[in-house]
Amino acid sequence: MDLKKPAEVFDRETEWASLTRFVEDTSKGLHIGVVYGRRRQGKSYLLRYLSEQVGGFYYMAAEEESRLALDRLSATIAEFENKTLTYSFQDWTSALRFLVDELAPPLIVIDEFPNILSHSTEVPSVIQMLYDERRMGQAKKSRLILCGSALSIMSDLLGGAKPLRGRARLNLLIRPFDYRESARYWNIKNHEIAFRSNAIVGGTPGYRDFASIASPQTPEELDTWVQETVLDPTNPFFNEIDHLLDTYPRLTEIGIYRSILWAIAHGASKPSQIASRLARPVTSINYPLGTLQKLGFIKKEDDLLHQRRPNYVLTDPLVKFYEVVMDPRIAMLERHRQEQAWAAAQPGFSQKILGPHFEELARIWTRDFASPAQWGEHIGQVGSTTLNDPTGKAQHQVDIIGLAADQADESRSRVLVLGEAKSSNKPRSAADLERLQHIRSLFVARGIDAANAKLAIFGRSGFNTELTQSAKHDHDILLVDLDRLYEGE
């Protein structure tokens, strides 16, 4: 079977390869795959194409009661078989047994699986039973993929003492496109515009469907694009954050979750800082923080050298854009005054969105796109850290620190790179290099193996002549501008 990725599917080479390996595996028995990811990542798009290529059966579960779901499944089977007669399933055991044993297509896809679990919690146990039965004797080959957008529910399917634990051959998380893929997907050639737009809408492919005008290529076009899409109250972008939160019925006290997202968007990254912004005790936000993390709205990033100092950051740039730019000006936007609102938002957009986003892209570049030859060996963890300077009575924030592979704690870390990332309109200078050199010496003084660490300076607006000349004569200095961030290594 030659399962070539359709031309209509942008990128997703790795994901397609994982799916085709799962389907093409010739071993007998029921193989189970789990595919999940946030909304609008293209999961259904991928699985529909895959199912069509292999002649598989695709069923999209809806929000409905069990009886209606079984009846609709029966109608979908009849359509698949091109019959007018429908089947009558009394329960999910008989329905799934029919799918696997009688219909027996090369692939069965049940999409939005959490909708079934909402009324029929026994279904994973039924699938476990079918799986175990088909491990005996000479069971024929069957492939079943369960897909869903509710991250916590889908990831829990294979965890703990759940029925499907240890029974899945595929556990595939569909992530947003990275910043380079996003630029190609939106067909944005100008790296400055690609960076700014990525800081607004991120790498979620489904967001492109919301844009009714061409992708921006100049600063003027970007301003127009933002005002006519994300800031337009008649555009789906405008209420996307509400739809994202509505996807998860467990968020019953929506106010606390929205408040936490607001606090993180405005710079409160530690639990104590978030609680302080909300005027609540830290213990009262532990559960909401964990829930938002499970649902994929936030992620916890440890200080790379101080593992007990976690920072929380938002995962979807559009959520941060809403909290920083849109929500404070919602009344203005609802009166269709997008131009005035966008102009008023520029200071906050630059400081709270563009700055942190540039730092994040610098870390991604260091980890995923920089040539390993630059470090002399493979880089492992990449993150940020803080460093105390007892002599200068100061604390330094280190934007980028990369450790050698398998080095993860302060006592034995070998630092391969130290970096600083600045999103300002001012070219970086020798002062930035001097600061990094000082930080490197502080690491060495503390007994950390950093004497040979490369010094990387990331400048959105480039570098002055003095710094450029220094980098030419010192191979330990790396200068990374937007062009190198998007095209180089």
GROMACS .gro file of C-alpha atoms in nm:
model
  489
    1MET     CA    1   0.000   0.000   0.000
    2ASP     CA    2   0.152   0.329  -0.112
    3LEU     CA    3   0.014   0.594   0.122
    4LYS     CA    4   0.148   0.920  -0.014
    5LYS     CA    5   0.059   1.234   0.175
    6PRO     CA    6  -0.196   1.429  -0.031
    7ALA     CA    7  -0.077   1.757  -0.177
    8GLU     CA    8  -0.365   1.930   0.000
    9VAL     CA    9  -0.211   1.848   0.339
   10PHE     CA   10   0.047   2.113   0.425
   11ASP     CA   11   0.360   1.984   0.599
   12ARG     CA   12   0.272   1.727   0.870
   13GLU     CA   13   0.534   1.492   0.724
   14THR     CA   14   0.622   1.340   1.061
   15GLU     CA   15   0.258   1.299   1.163
   16TRP     CA   16   0.165   1.141   0.830
   17ALA     CA   17   0.456   0.898   0.855
   18SER     CA   18   0.345   0.791   1.204
   19LEU     CA   19  -0.013   0.737   1.086
   20THR     CA   20   0.087   0.539   0.778
   21ARG     CA   21   0.322   0.316   0.980
   22PHE     CA   22   0.033   0.242   1.212
   23VAL     CA   23  -0.202   0.151   0.927
   24GLU     CA   24   0.053  -0.043   0.721
   25ASP     CA   25   0.172  -0.262   1.008
   26THR     CA   26   0.094  -0.614   0.886
   27SER     CA   27   0.068  -0.785   1.224
   28LYS     CA   28  -0.269  -0.933   1.314
   29GLY     CA   29  -0.503  -0.833   1.592
   30LEU     CA   30  -0.668  -0.506   1.691
   31HIS     CA   31  -0.423  -0.217   1.703
   32ILE     CA   32  -0.538   0.099   1.880
   33GLY     CA   33  -0.416   0.450   1.808
   34VAL     CA   34  -0.488   0.772   1.995
   35VAL     CA   35  -0.462   1.106   1.811
   36TYR     CA   36  -0.524   1.430   1.996
   37GLY     CA   37  -0.448   1.801   1.997
   38ARG     CA   38  -0.602   2.141   2.054
   39ARG     CA   39  -0.887   2.253   1.829
   40ARG     CA   40  -0.811   2.369   1.475
   41GLN     CA   41  -0.480   2.183   1.442
   42GLY     CA   42  -0.597   1.978   1.142
   43LYS     CA   43  -0.647   1.639   1.314
   44SER     CA   44  -0.975   1.562   1.140
   45TYR     CA   45  -0.834   1.687   0.811
   46LEU     CA   46  -0.545   1.441   0.833
   47LEU     CA   47  -0.758   1.146   0.941
   48ARG     CA   48  -1.022   1.201   0.674
   49TYR     CA   49  -0.756   1.194   0.403
   50LEU     CA   50  -0.594   0.886   0.553
   51SER     CA   51  -0.927   0.707   0.581
   52GLU     CA   52  -1.017   0.790   0.222
   53GLN     CA   53  -0.684   0.660   0.094
   54VAL     CA   54  -0.715   0.320   0.262
   55GLY     CA   55  -1.091   0.278   0.222
   56GLY     CA   56  -1.144   0.321   0.594
   57PHE     CA   57  -1.452   0.407   0.797
   58TYR     CA   58  -1.469   0.757   0.948
   59TYR     CA   59  -1.722   0.856   1.213
   60MET     CA   60  -1.747   1.200   1.375
   61ALA     CA   61  -1.911   1.181   1.718
   62ALA     CA   62  -2.145   1.467   1.804
   63GLU     CA   63  -2.273   1.613   2.129
   64GLU     CA   64  -2.584   1.397   2.169
   65GLU     CA   65  -2.729   1.122   2.385
   66SER     CA   66  -2.618   0.761   2.351
   67ARG     CA   67  -2.929   0.643   2.164
   68LEU     CA   68  -2.902   0.917   1.904
   69ALA     CA   69  -2.527   0.852   1.870
   70LEU     CA   70  -2.583   0.482   1.805
   71ASP     CA   71  -2.854   0.560   1.548
   72ARG     CA   72  -2.627   0.806   1.369
   73LEU     CA   73  -2.343   0.555   1.375
   74SER     CA   74  -2.579   0.305   1.214
   75ALA     CA   75  -2.671   0.555   0.942
   76THR     CA   76  -2.301   0.632   0.880
   77ILE     CA   77  -2.229   0.260   0.840
   78ALA     CA   78  -2.516   0.228   0.591
   79GLU     CA   79  -2.377   0.520   0.393
   80PHE     CA   80  -2.031   0.362   0.400
   81GLU     CA   81  -2.175   0.039   0.261
   82ASN     CA   82  -2.396   0.230   0.015
   83LYS     CA   83  -2.708   0.067   0.157
   84THR     CA   84  -3.048   0.203   0.248
   85LEU     CA   85  -3.095  -0.051   0.528
   86THR     CA   86  -2.959   0.061   0.865
   87TYR     CA   87  -2.855  -0.152   1.159
   88SER     CA   88  -3.004  -0.146   1.506
   89PHE     CA   89  -2.743  -0.145   1.779
   90GLN     CA   90  -2.865  -0.182   2.136
   91ASP     CA   91  -2.539  -0.078   2.295
   92TRP     CA   92  -2.179   0.017   2.218
   93THR     CA   93  -2.056  -0.338   2.266
   94SER     CA   94  -2.263  -0.465   1.974
   95ALA     CA   95  -2.183  -0.156   1.766
   96LEU     CA   96  -1.806  -0.177   1.810
   97ARG     CA   97  -1.804  -0.553   1.767
   98PHE     CA   98  -1.988  -0.507   1.436
   99LEU     CA   99  -1.740  -0.242   1.322
  100VAL     CA  100  -1.439  -0.459   1.397
  101ASP     CA  101  -1.567  -0.805   1.300
  102GLU     CA  102  -1.842  -0.756   1.041
  103LEU     CA  103  -1.774  -0.427   0.864
  104ALA     CA  104  -1.398  -0.485   0.911
  105PRO     CA  105  -1.258  -0.191   0.709
  106PRO     CA  106  -0.879  -0.142   0.689
  107LEU     CA  107  -0.914   0.149   0.933
  108ILE     CA  108  -1.178   0.270   1.176
  109VAL     CA  109  -1.160   0.634   1.289
  110ILE     CA  110  -1.381   0.762   1.570
  111ASP     CA  111  -1.334   1.137   1.581
  112GLU     CA  112  -1.428   1.363   1.875
  113PHE     CA  113  -1.424   1.053   2.094
  114PRO     CA  114  -1.481   1.257   2.416
  115ASN     CA  115  -1.838   1.321   2.297
  116ILE     CA  116  -1.904   0.948   2.326
  117LEU     CA  117  -1.741   0.930   2.669
  118SER     CA  118  -1.971   1.205   2.794
  119HIS     CA  119  -2.265   0.964   2.783
  120SER     CA  120  -2.107   0.619   2.754
  121THR     CA  121  -1.813   0.589   2.991
  122GLU     CA  122  -1.798   0.213   2.938
  123VAL     CA  123  -1.667   0.241   2.581
  124PRO     CA  124  -1.292   0.223   2.668
  125SER     CA  125  -1.363  -0.100   2.860
  126VAL     CA  126  -1.548  -0.237   2.557
  127ILE     CA  127  -1.250  -0.154   2.336
  128GLN     CA  128  -1.021  -0.321   2.591
  129MET     CA  129  -1.234  -0.634   2.574
  130LEU     CA  130  -1.222  -0.641   2.194
  131TYR     CA  131  -0.846  -0.582   2.202
  132ASP     CA  132  -0.785  -0.866   2.449
  133GLU     CA  133  -1.009  -1.106   2.257
  134ARG     CA  134  -0.815  -1.043   1.939
  135ARG     CA  135  -0.483  -1.120   2.097
  136MET     CA  136  -0.587  -1.485   2.106
  137GLY     CA  137  -0.557  -1.720   1.810
  138GLN     CA  138  -0.536  -1.593   1.454
  139ALA     CA  139  -0.739  -1.274   1.475
  140LYS     CA  140  -0.744  -1.073   1.156
  141LYS     CA  141  -0.583  -0.734   1.122
  142SER     CA  142  -0.788  -0.439   1.258
  143ARG     CA  143  -0.690  -0.076   1.309
  144LEU     CA  144  -0.882   0.166   1.531
  145ILE     CA  145  -0.797   0.534   1.584
  146LEU     CA  146  -0.962   0.740   1.859
  147CYS     CA  147  -0.930   1.115   1.809
  148GLY     CA  148  -1.028   1.418   2.012
  149SER     CA  149  -0.960   1.780   2.102
  150ALA     CA  150  -1.007   1.760   2.479
  151LEU     CA  151  -0.642   1.717   2.573
  152SER     CA  152  -0.696   1.609   2.931
  153ILE     CA  153  -0.953   1.344   2.839
  154MET     CA  154  -0.756   1.204   2.545
  155SER     CA  155  -0.423   1.193   2.726
  156ASP     CA  156  -0.588   1.024   3.025
  157LEU     CA  157  -0.714   0.741   2.804
  158LEU     CA  158  -0.376   0.572   2.827
  159GLY     CA  159  -0.281   0.673   3.179
  160GLY     CA  160  -0.296   0.527   3.529
  161ALA     CA  161  -0.531   0.232   3.567
  162LYS     CA  162  -0.738   0.322   3.260
  163PRO     CA  163  -0.865   0.028   3.048
  164LEU     CA  164  -0.654   0.121   2.743
  165ARG     CA  165  -0.328   0.165   2.931
  166GLY     CA  166  -0.053  -0.032   2.756
  167ARG     CA  167  -0.281  -0.123   2.466
  168ALA     CA  168  -0.216   0.160   2.219
  169ARG     CA  169   0.034   0.126   1.936
  170LEU     CA  170   0.007   0.495   1.848
  171ASN     CA  171  -0.010   0.798   2.078
  172LEU     CA  172   0.010   1.102   1.849
  173LEU     CA  173  -0.018   1.463   1.964
  174ILE     CA  174  -0.087   1.704   1.677
  175ARG     CA  175   0.085   2.030   1.767
  176PRO     CA  176   0.061   2.377   1.612
  177PHE     CA  177   0.308   2.459   1.335
  178ASP     CA  178   0.638   2.604   1.452
  179TYR     CA  179   0.719   2.960   1.355
  180ARG     CA  180   0.903   2.864   1.034
  181GLU     CA  181   0.624   2.635   0.919
  182SER     CA  182   0.372   2.907   1.002
  183ALA     CA  183   0.547   3.160   0.779
  184ARG     CA  184   0.535   2.914   0.488
  185TYR     CA  185   0.174   2.817   0.563
  186TRP     CA  186   0.058   3.178   0.564
  187ASN     CA  187   0.288   3.250   0.268
  188ILE     CA  188   0.454   3.546   0.439
  189LYS     CA  189   0.792   3.626   0.287
  190ASN     CA  190   0.897   3.921   0.505
  191HIS     CA  191   1.053   3.788   0.825
  192GLU     CA  192   0.953   4.088   1.036
  193ILE     CA  193   0.590   4.047   0.931
  194ALA     CA  194   0.609   3.671   0.981
  195PHE     CA  195   0.738   3.727   1.334
  196ARG     CA  196   0.472   3.983   1.423
  197SER     CA  197   0.186   3.777   1.281
  198ASN     CA  198   0.312   3.463   1.455
  199ALA     CA  199   0.313   3.657   1.783
  200ILE     CA  200  -0.057   3.727   1.724
  201VAL     CA  201  -0.207   3.404   1.590
  202GLY     CA  202   0.068   3.146   1.651
  203GLY     CA  203   0.088   2.825   1.453
  204THR     CA  204  -0.269   2.696   1.463
  205PRO     CA  205  -0.348   2.612   1.097
  206GLY     CA  206  -0.725   2.645   1.135
  207TYR     CA  207  -0.689   3.016   1.210
  208ARG     CA  208  -0.607   3.085   0.846
  209ASP     CA  209  -0.968   3.001   0.761
  210PHE     CA  210  -1.077   3.301   0.969
  211ALA     CA  211  -0.885   3.547   0.752
  212SER     CA  212  -1.091   3.688   0.468
  213ILE     CA  213  -0.805   3.893   0.321
  214ALA     CA  214  -0.463   3.798   0.186
  215SER     CA  215  -0.174   3.740   0.421
  216PRO     CA  216   0.013   4.063   0.501
  217GLN     CA  217   0.354   4.131   0.349
  218THR     CA  218   0.429   4.486   0.469
  219PRO     CA  219   0.383   4.672   0.801
  220GLU     CA  220   0.093   4.868   0.650
  221GLU     CA  221  -0.075   4.549   0.531
  222LEU     CA  222  -0.024   4.391   0.872
  223ASP     CA  223  -0.202   4.680   1.043
  224THR     CA  224  -0.492   4.646   0.801
  225TRP     CA  225  -0.495   4.268   0.838
  226VAL     CA  226  -0.510   4.284   1.219
  227GLN     CA  227  -0.790   4.538   1.213
  228GLU     CA  228  -0.998   4.346   0.958
  229THR     CA  229  -0.951   4.002   1.112
  230VAL     CA  230  -0.849   3.957   1.475
  231LEU     CA  231  -0.992   4.291   1.595
  232ASP     CA  232  -1.310   4.278   1.386
  233PRO     CA  233  -1.609   4.192   1.610
  234THR     CA  234  -1.781   4.021   1.316
  235ASN     CA  235  -1.485   3.784   1.258
  236PRO     CA  236  -1.463   3.438   1.424
  237PHE     CA  237  -1.123   3.541   1.563
  238PHE     CA  238  -1.298   3.787   1.792
  239ASN     CA  239  -1.471   3.525   2.009
  240GLU     CA  240  -1.225   3.241   1.964
  241ILE     CA  241  -1.107   3.246   2.326
  242ASP     CA  242  -1.466   3.194   2.444
  243HIS     CA  243  -1.508   2.901   2.206
  244LEU     CA  244  -1.182   2.749   2.326
  245LEU     CA  245  -1.294   2.765   2.688
  246ASP     CA  246  -1.646   2.641   2.606
  247THR     CA  247  -1.492   2.322   2.467
  248TYR     CA  248  -1.420   2.208   2.822
  249PRO     CA  249  -1.731   2.162   3.039
  250ARG     CA  250  -1.516   2.100   3.348
  251LEU     CA  251  -1.433   2.472   3.357
  252THR     CA  252  -1.739   2.546   3.567
  253GLU     CA  253  -1.612   2.854   3.751
  254ILE     CA  254  -1.497   3.027   3.436
  255GLY     CA  255  -1.403   3.348   3.616
  256ILE     CA  256  -1.103   3.204   3.800
  257TYR     CA  257  -0.967   3.045   3.482
  258ARG     CA  258  -1.002   3.364   3.282
  259SER     CA  259  -0.839   3.560   3.565
  260ILE     CA  260  -0.540   3.325   3.569
  261LEU     CA  261  -0.497   3.359   3.193
  262TRP     CA  262  -0.513   3.737   3.231
  263ALA     CA  263  -0.253   3.738   3.509
  264ILE     CA  264  -0.008   3.522   3.314
  265ALA     CA  265  -0.056   3.733   3.000
  266HIS     CA  266   0.039   4.041   3.201
  267GLY     CA  267   0.364   3.897   3.333
  268ALA     CA  268   0.272   3.697   3.645
  269SER     CA  269   0.456   3.372   3.579
  270LYS     CA  270   0.500   3.217   3.924
  271PRO     CA  271   0.213   3.079   4.136
  272SER     CA  272   0.279   3.338   4.408
  273GLN     CA  273   0.268   3.621   4.153
  274ILE     CA  274  -0.052   3.492   3.995
  275ALA     CA  275  -0.220   3.455   4.334
  276SER     CA  276  -0.112   3.806   4.430
  277ARG     CA  277  -0.262   3.955   4.112
  278LEU     CA  278  -0.588   3.775   4.191
  279ALA     CA  279  -0.577   3.864   4.563
  280ARG     CA  280  -0.614   3.496   4.649
  281PRO     CA  281  -0.409   3.249   4.853
  282VAL     CA  282  -0.175   3.035   4.646
  283THR     CA  283  -0.353   2.717   4.755
  284SER     CA  284  -0.674   2.837   4.589
  285ILE     CA  285  -0.519   2.847   4.241
  286ASN     CA  286  -0.331   2.516   4.244
  287TYR     CA  287  -0.622   2.318   4.101
  288PRO     CA  288  -0.714   2.574   3.830
  289LEU     CA  289  -0.347   2.597   3.729
  290GLY     CA  290  -0.327   2.219   3.696
  291THR     CA  291  -0.651   2.209   3.497
  292LEU     CA  292  -0.539   2.480   3.254
  293GLN     CA  293  -0.212   2.294   3.209
  294LYS     CA  294  -0.389   1.965   3.135
  295LEU     CA  295  -0.616   2.141   2.888
  296GLY     CA  296  -0.318   2.288   2.706
  297PHE     CA  297  -0.386   2.657   2.773
  298ILE     CA  298  -0.069   2.703   2.977
  299LYS     CA  299   0.255   2.515   3.027
  300LYS     CA  300   0.498   2.502   3.314
  301GLU     CA  301   0.858   2.585   3.240
  302ASP     CA  302   1.116   2.517   3.508
  303ASP     CA  303   1.412   2.744   3.559
  304LEU     CA  304   1.670   2.526   3.390
  305LEU     CA  305   1.916   2.540   3.679
  306HIS     CA  306   1.666   2.575   3.962
  307GLN     CA  307   1.404   2.307   3.904
  308ARG     CA  308   1.188   2.415   4.197
  309ARG     CA  309   1.116   2.757   4.047
  310PRO     CA  310   0.849   2.693   3.782
  311ASN     CA  311   0.719   2.962   3.549
  312TYR     CA  312   0.381   2.943   3.379
  313VAL     CA  313   0.337   3.073   3.025
  314LEU     CA  314   0.047   3.079   2.780
  315THR     CA  315   0.067   2.829   2.496
  316ASP     CA  316  -0.157   3.001   2.239
  317PRO     CA  317  -0.043   3.348   2.127
  318LEU     CA  318  -0.400   3.436   2.032
  319VAL     CA  319  -0.509   3.395   2.395
  320LYS     CA  320  -0.231   3.629   2.508
  321PHE     CA  321  -0.319   3.878   2.233
  322TYR     CA  322  -0.678   3.876   2.352
  323GLU     CA  323  -0.583   3.941   2.714
  324VAL     CA  324  -0.324   4.213   2.640
  325VAL     CA  325  -0.467   4.391   2.336
  326MET     CA  326  -0.835   4.312   2.298
  327ASP     CA  327  -0.992   4.271   2.641
  328PRO     CA  328  -0.884   4.613   2.779
  329ARG     CA  329  -1.037   4.777   2.470
  330ILE     CA  330  -1.337   4.552   2.418
  331ALA     CA  331  -1.591   4.836   2.431
  332MET     CA  332  -1.397   5.030   2.169
  333LEU     CA  333  -1.372   4.724   1.945
  334GLU     CA  334  -1.740   4.639   1.976
  335ARG     CA  335  -1.809   4.988   1.838
  336HIS     CA  336  -1.587   4.899   1.538
  337ARG     CA  337  -1.309   5.140   1.633
  338GLN     CA  338  -1.033   4.894   1.546
  339GLU     CA  339  -0.788   5.153   1.417
  340GLN     CA  340  -0.795   5.354   1.739
  341ALA     CA  341  -0.777   5.041   1.955
  342TRP     CA  342  -0.480   4.901   1.762
  343ALA     CA  343  -0.293   5.231   1.788
  344ALA     CA  344  -0.356   5.251   2.164
  345ALA     CA  345  -0.240   4.892   2.212
  346GLN     CA  346   0.106   4.936   2.057
  347PRO     CA  347   0.310   4.988   2.377
  348GLY     CA  348   0.160   4.681   2.546
  349PHE     CA  349   0.182   4.478   2.226
  350SER     CA  350   0.552   4.554   2.195
  351GLN     CA  351   0.644   4.499   2.559
  352LYS     CA  352   0.418   4.213   2.666
  353ILE     CA  353   0.381   4.022   2.341
  354LEU     CA  354   0.663   4.088   2.095
  355GLY     CA  355   0.941   4.085   2.357
  356PRO     CA  356   0.855   3.750   2.523
  357HIS     CA  357   0.768   3.596   2.185
  358PHE     CA  358   1.107   3.685   2.042
  359GLU     CA  359   1.275   3.523   2.343
  360GLU     CA  360   1.069   3.207   2.291
  361LEU     CA  361   1.159   3.186   1.921
  362ALA     CA  362   1.525   3.231   2.015
  363ARG     CA  363   1.502   2.929   2.245
  364ILE     CA  364   1.326   2.725   1.977
  365TRP     CA  365   1.595   2.816   1.722
  366THR     CA  366   1.871   2.718   1.965
  367ARG     CA  367   1.708   2.383   2.032
  368ASP     CA  368   1.565   2.288   1.692
  369PHE     CA  369   1.731   2.482   1.410
  370ALA     CA  370   2.086   2.575   1.507
  371SER     CA  371   2.352   2.348   1.363
  372PRO     CA  372   2.488   2.105   1.627
  373ALA     CA  373   2.834   2.178   1.485
  374GLN     CA  374   2.814   2.521   1.645
  375TRP     CA  375   2.794   2.370   1.991
  376GLY     CA  376   3.050   2.096   1.927
  377GLU     CA  377   2.800   1.833   2.040
  378HIS     CA  378   2.428   1.771   2.058
  379ILE     CA  379   2.239   2.018   2.270
  380GLY     CA  380   1.992   1.890   2.528
  381GLN     CA  381   1.758   2.107   2.730
  382VAL     CA  382   1.715   2.470   2.633
  383GLY     CA  383   1.542   2.721   2.857
  384SER     CA  384   1.603   3.025   3.073
  385THR     CA  385   1.739   3.081   3.421
  386THR     CA  386   1.821   3.346   3.678
  387LEU     CA  387   2.163   3.402   3.828
  388ASN     CA  388   2.256   3.594   4.140
  389ASP     CA  389   2.556   3.827   4.130
  390PRO     CA  390   2.670   3.866   4.494
  391THR     CA  391   2.946   4.112   4.408
  392GLY     CA  392   2.731   4.339   4.201
  393LYS     CA  393   2.431   4.279   4.429
  394ALA     CA  394   2.216   4.205   4.125
  395GLN     CA  395   2.016   3.924   3.971
  396HIS     CA  396   2.059   3.846   3.603
  397GLN     CA  397   1.787   3.703   3.385
  398VAL     CA  398   1.943   3.470   3.127
  399ASP     CA  399   1.708   3.446   2.829
  400ILE     CA  400   1.868   3.138   2.672
  401ILE     CA  401   2.072   2.866   2.832
  402GLY     CA  402   2.143   2.540   2.655
  403LEU     CA  403   2.282   2.236   2.832
  404ALA     CA  404   2.468   1.942   2.688
  405ALA     CA  405   2.247   1.640   2.624
  406ASP     CA  406   2.151   1.452   2.941
  407GLN     CA  407   2.276   1.736   3.162
  408ALA     CA  408   1.987   1.860   3.371
  409ASP     CA  409   2.091   1.969   3.718
  410GLU     CA  410   2.311   2.245   3.849
  411SER     CA  411   2.568   2.017   4.011
  412ARG     CA  412   2.677   1.854   3.685
  413SER     CA  413   2.554   2.083   3.408
  414ARG     CA  414   2.777   2.156   3.110
  415VAL     CA  415   2.656   2.477   2.950
  416LEU     CA  416   2.694   2.488   2.572
  417VAL     CA  417   2.534   2.826   2.506
  418LEU     CA  418   2.430   3.138   2.691
  419GLY     CA  419   2.213   3.386   2.505
  420GLU     CA  420   2.028   3.713   2.522
  421ALA     CA  421   1.730   3.800   2.303
  422LYS     CA  422   1.608   4.155   2.250
  423SER     CA  423   1.307   4.254   2.043
  424SER     CA  424   1.367   4.629   2.056
  425ASN     CA  425   1.409   4.856   1.754
  426LYS     CA  426   1.769   4.932   1.859
  427PRO     CA  427   2.059   4.729   1.711
  428ARG     CA  428   2.243   4.522   1.970
  429SER     CA  429   2.586   4.644   2.075
  430ALA     CA  430   2.907   4.540   2.248
  431ALA     CA  431   2.736   4.611   2.581
  432ASP     CA  432   2.520   4.302   2.526
  433LEU     CA  433   2.831   4.095   2.464
  434GLU     CA  434   2.999   4.229   2.777
  435ARG     CA  435   2.694   4.139   2.984
  436LEU     CA  436   2.697   3.782   2.853
  437GLN     CA  437   3.069   3.750   2.916
  438HIS     CA  438   3.013   3.864   3.274
  439ILE     CA  439   2.731   3.613   3.319
  440ARG     CA  440   2.953   3.336   3.184
  441SER     CA  441   3.223   3.426   3.437
  442LEU     CA  442   2.963   3.411   3.717
  443PHE     CA  443   2.865   3.060   3.612
  444VAL     CA  444   3.229   2.952   3.613
  445ALA     CA  445   3.283   3.110   3.957
  446ARG     CA  446   2.996   2.899   4.090
  447GLY     CA  447   3.165   2.583   3.965
  448ILE     CA  448   2.939   2.529   3.665
  449ASP     CA  449   3.107   2.404   3.350
  450ALA     CA  450   3.045   2.708   3.128
  451ALA     CA  451   3.395   2.828   3.036
  452ASN     CA  452   3.354   2.710   2.676
  453ALA     CA  453   2.991   2.818   2.637
  454LYS     CA  454   2.907   3.000   2.316
  455LEU     CA  455   2.759   3.347   2.356
  456ALA     CA  456   2.452   3.403   2.137
  457ILE     CA  457   2.299   3.746   2.089
  458PHE     CA  458   1.957   3.755   1.922
  459GLY     CA  459   1.863   4.093   1.782
  460ARG     CA  460   1.538   4.159   1.603
  461SER     CA  461   1.685   4.486   1.473
  462GLY     CA  462   2.030   4.352   1.394
  463PHE     CA  463   2.368   4.454   1.536
  464ASN     CA  464   2.595   4.755   1.525
  465THR     CA  465   2.933   4.757   1.347
  466GLU     CA  466   3.143   4.707   1.660
  467LEU     CA  467   2.955   4.393   1.765
  468THR     CA  468   2.955   4.258   1.411
  469GLN     CA  469   3.333   4.299   1.391
  470SER     CA  470   3.380   4.124   1.726
  471ALA     CA  471   3.178   3.825   1.605
  472LYS     CA  472   3.391   3.799   1.291
  473HIS     CA  473   3.706   3.749   1.497
  474ASP     CA  474   3.562   3.534   1.776
  475HIS     CA  475   3.392   3.206   1.683
  476ASP     CA  476   3.245   3.182   2.033
  477ILE     CA  477   3.008   3.469   1.947
  478LEU     CA  478   2.688   3.398   1.754
  479LEU     CA  479   2.475   3.680   1.615
  480VAL     CA  480   2.121   3.581   1.519
  481ASP     CA  481   1.890   3.828   1.349
  482LEU     CA  482   1.542   3.761   1.207
  483ASP     CA  483   1.682   3.637   0.876
  484ARG     CA  484   1.896   3.377   1.048
  485LEU     CA  485   1.615   3.294   1.289
  486TYR     CA  486   1.386   3.209   0.996
  487GLU     CA  487   1.631   3.079   0.735
  488GLY     CA  488   1.970   3.000   0.888
  489GLU     CA  489   2.130   2.761   1.133
   0.00000   0.00000   0.00000
